[in-house]
Coordinates of C-alpha atoms in Angstrom, one line a residue:
V26 CA 105.5 31.8 -43.5
G27 CA 105.7 34.7 -45.9
D28 CA 108.3 37.4 -45.9
E29 CA 105.7 39.8 -44.3
P30 CA 103.9 38.8 -41.1
L31 CA 100.3 39.7 -40.6
T32 CA 101.3 42.3 -38.1
G33 CA 104.7 44.0 -38.5
A34 CA 106.9 44.2 -35.5
R35 CA 107.4 47.9 -36.1
R36 CA 105.3 50.0 -38.3
V37 CA 106.0 53.7 -38.9
V38 CA 103.6 56.1 -40.6
T39 CA 104.6 59.6 -41.5
G40 CA 102.6 62.5 -42.8
P41 CA 101.5 66.1 -42.3
L42 CA 99.0 67.0 -39.6
I43 CA 97.2 69.7 -41.5
G44 CA 99.1 70.4 -44.7
P45 CA 102.5 71.1 -46.2
S46 CA 104.1 74.0 -44.3
P47 CA 106.7 76.5 -45.7
S48 CA 109.4 74.4 -44.1
G49 CA 107.6 71.2 -44.8
R50 CA 108.6 69.7 -41.5
E51 CA 106.9 71.8 -38.8
N52 CA 103.6 69.9 -39.0
A53 CA 105.2 66.5 -39.5
F54 CA 104.4 63.7 -37.1
R55 CA 105.5 60.2 -36.7
V56 CA 103.5 57.3 -35.3
E57 CA 105.5 54.2 -34.3
K58 CA 104.1 50.9 -33.1
Y59 CA 105.9 49.2 -30.3
G60 CA 104.6 45.7 -29.5
G61 CA 101.0 46.4 -28.5
G62 CA 101.3 50.2 -28.0
Y63 CA 101.4 53.2 -30.3
K64 CA 103.7 56.2 -29.8
L65 CA 103.1 59.6 -31.3
V66 CA 106.3 61.5 -32.0
S67 CA 106.2 65.1 -32.9
C68 CA 108.8 66.3 -35.3
R69 CA 108.4 70.0 -34.8
D70 CA 111.4 72.2 -35.2
S71 CA 111.7 74.7 -32.3

């Protein structure tokens, strides 16, 4: 077995929804994989 399994237990992808905003974090989002489900987490600053 290699160091990296075919499917990671937890995979996190981050990036801008539309483009870089003035603050650079308003349009940021995070997608996390839990087991067999995906969770979309919004990182918007109120």
